[in-house]
Amino acid sequence: MATTPETVPAIAQKKRNLIEMNWDAITRIVGSLGIFAKIDFENREVAECHSTSSIFRGYSIFMKGKDPRDAHFITSRICGICGDNHATCAVYAQNMAFGVKPPALAEWIINLGEAAEYMFDHNIFQDNLVGVDFCEQMVKETNPGV
């Protein structure tokens, strides 16, 4: 049995003043993430929102002709910031491709590794790559007009 959501006539009749907003790139890091949205500020509503990443990493090209068991070693070195995330995804892909079902303890170990990597990545990103943009003293010294 199929169900269809009921339409609310009030939503269709509501006055809409959509403003298109683009944030591209979100940060100065690599510049590959963008957010595009249509926002109705009067009704406090996001009518449409899309994210995009325009960078080409080329994982499929790097992996051509390589032993699939090496995927986590190769993919973890493509990005200089988030290597562990790529390695973890490669391990999950390897497990699915080879039909491997790791025991629960292995999942815990992977999750603990991811948690440690998250803390490391967060410090690298916030303190070294983005946080410096928000240092008032540095901005005063380097760009007094800002």
Short mmCIF file of C-alpha atoms in Angstrom, two decimals:
data_model
loop_
_atom_site.label_atom_id
_atom_site.label_comp_id
_atom_site.label_asym_id
_atom_site.label_seq_id
_atom_site.Cartn_x
_atom_site.Cartn_y
_atom_site.Cartn_z
CA MET A 1 0.00 0.00 0.00
CA ALA A 2 1.39 3.40 -0.97
CA THR A 3 0.79 6.53 1.01
CA THR A 4 1.10 10.09 -0.13
CA PRO A 5 1.72 12.99 2.22
CA GLU A 6 -1.11 15.45 2.63
CA THR A 7 -0.45 18.88 1.24
CA VAL A 8 -1.07 21.81 3.48
CA PRO A 9 -2.72 24.67 1.57
CA ALA A 10 -1.31 27.25 4.01
CA ILE A 11 2.24 26.44 2.94
CA ALA A 12 1.47 26.96 -0.73
CA GLN A 13 -0.27 30.26 -0.02
CA LYS A 14 2.38 31.61 2.33
CA LYS A 15 4.16 34.71 1.05
CA ARG A 16 7.66 33.69 0.03
CA ASN A 17 10.61 36.02 -0.37
CA LEU A 18 13.45 33.66 -1.23
CA ILE A 19 16.99 34.97 -1.04
CA GLU A 20 19.67 32.97 -2.82
CA MET A 21 22.87 32.65 -0.82
CA ASN A 22 26.16 30.99 -1.76
CA TRP A 23 29.11 30.15 0.45
CA ASP A 24 31.85 28.87 -1.80
CA ALA A 25 34.40 28.09 -0.57
CA ILE A 26 33.42 27.56 3.04
CA THR A 27 37.02 27.86 4.25
CA ARG A 28 40.28 28.64 2.59
CA ILE A 29 41.37 25.03 3.00
CA VAL A 30 41.55 23.48 -0.45
CA GLY A 31 38.41 25.46 -1.31
CA SER A 32 36.37 22.47 -2.30
CA LEU A 33 33.19 22.75 -0.20
CA GLY A 34 30.36 25.07 -1.15
CA ILE A 35 26.84 25.55 0.18
CA PHE A 36 24.06 26.97 -1.99
CA ALA A 37 20.74 27.84 -0.37
CA LYS A 38 17.43 29.61 -0.95
CA ILE A 39 16.30 31.10 2.33
CA ASP A 40 13.01 32.69 3.33
CA PHE A 41 14.15 34.93 6.19
CA GLU A 42 10.68 36.34 6.89
CA ASN A 43 9.27 32.86 7.58
CA ARG A 44 12.55 31.57 9.06
CA GLU A 45 12.71 28.74 6.56
CA VAL A 46 15.33 27.20 4.29
CA ALA A 47 13.45 26.35 1.12
CA GLU A 48 16.34 24.70 -0.70
CA CYS A 49 19.91 23.80 0.20
CA HIS A 50 22.67 21.95 -1.67
CA SER A 51 26.31 21.30 -0.95
CA THR A 52 28.97 20.71 -3.54
CA SER A 53 32.58 19.70 -3.69
CA SER A 54 34.43 20.58 -6.84
CA ILE A 55 37.77 18.99 -6.08
CA PHE A 56 38.85 15.86 -7.92
CA ARG A 57 40.89 13.50 -5.75
CA GLY A 58 41.18 10.72 -8.31
CA TYR A 59 40.91 7.72 -5.99
CA SER A 60 39.70 5.51 -8.80
CA ILE A 61 42.69 6.50 -10.94
CA PHE A 62 45.23 6.01 -8.15
CA MET A 63 43.83 2.56 -7.39
CA LYS A 64 43.89 1.23 -10.99
CA GLY A 65 46.06 -1.84 -11.21
CA LYS A 66 46.83 -1.85 -7.48
CA ASP A 67 46.22 -4.70 -5.09
CA PRO A 68 42.86 -3.93 -3.40
CA ARG A 69 44.37 -4.94 -0.07
CA ASP A 70 46.58 -1.83 -0.29
CA ALA A 71 43.64 0.57 -0.64
CA HIS A 72 43.82 1.83 2.94
CA PHE A 73 47.56 2.55 2.62
CA ILE A 74 47.20 4.43 -0.67
CA THR A 75 43.99 6.38 -0.03
CA SER A 76 45.14 7.55 3.40
CA ARG A 77 47.97 9.48 1.75
CA ILE A 78 45.97 11.34 -0.90
CA CYS A 79 44.75 14.02 1.52
CA GLY A 80 47.15 15.65 3.93
CA ILE A 81 44.54 16.48 6.55
CA CYS A 82 42.11 13.60 6.91
CA GLY A 83 44.04 10.47 5.97
CA ASP A 84 42.53 8.25 8.64
CA ASN A 85 39.01 8.89 7.36
CA HIS A 86 39.99 7.77 3.88
CA ALA A 87 41.77 4.71 5.26
CA THR A 88 38.75 3.75 7.36
CA CYS A 89 36.40 4.07 4.37
CA ALA A 90 38.81 1.96 2.31
CA VAL A 91 38.86 -0.72 5.03
CA TYR A 92 35.05 -0.79 5.11
CA ALA A 93 35.02 -1.08 1.30
CA GLN A 94 37.58 -3.90 1.45
CA ASN A 95 35.51 -5.74 4.04
CA MET A 96 32.38 -5.43 1.90
CA ALA A 97 34.21 -6.47 -1.28
CA PHE A 98 35.77 -9.54 0.34
CA GLY A 99 32.69 -10.42 2.39
CA VAL A 100 34.47 -9.93 5.72
CA LYS A 101 32.34 -9.34 8.82
CA PRO A 102 34.65 -8.10 11.58
CA PRO A 103 33.84 -9.06 15.16
CA ALA A 104 32.29 -6.45 17.46
CA LEU A 105 35.62 -5.77 19.17
CA ALA A 106 37.16 -4.85 15.80
CA GLU A 107 34.40 -2.27 15.29
CA TRP A 108 35.20 -0.83 18.73
CA ILE A 109 38.87 -0.58 17.80
CA ILE A 110 38.06 1.16 14.51
CA ASN A 111 35.72 3.56 16.32
CA LEU A 112 38.36 4.36 18.96
CA GLY A 113 40.87 5.05 16.18
CA GLU A 114 38.37 7.31 14.45
CA ALA A 115 37.70 9.16 17.71
CA ALA A 116 41.42 9.77 18.21
CA GLU A 117 41.78 10.91 14.61
CA TYR A 118 38.78 13.22 15.02
CA MET A 119 40.47 14.93 17.97
CA PHE A 120 43.71 15.25 16.00
CA ASP A 121 41.93 16.59 12.88
CA HIS A 122 39.90 19.03 14.95
CA ASN A 123 43.05 20.54 16.45
CA ILE A 124 44.83 20.74 13.11
CA PHE A 125 41.81 22.32 11.44
CA GLN A 126 40.75 24.74 14.19
CA ASP A 127 44.11 25.75 15.61
CA ASN A 128 46.36 25.76 12.56
CA LEU A 129 44.24 26.19 9.47
CA VAL A 130 41.13 28.19 10.37
CA GLY A 131 41.56 29.45 13.92
CA VAL A 132 44.31 31.81 12.88
CA ASP A 133 41.78 33.72 10.79
CA PHE A 134 39.98 34.71 13.97
CA CYS A 135 42.96 35.93 15.97
CA GLU A 136 42.20 39.58 16.60
CA GLN A 137 45.73 40.58 17.53
CA MET A 138 47.26 39.03 14.43
CA VAL A 139 44.67 40.66 12.20
CA LYS A 140 45.31 44.06 13.82
CA GLU A 141 49.03 43.74 13.19
CA THR A 142 48.83 42.43 9.64
CA ASN A 143 45.67 44.24 8.40
CA PRO A 144 45.08 47.33 10.56
CA GLY A 145 42.22 48.49 8.33
CA VAL A 146 40.12 45.38 8.98
#
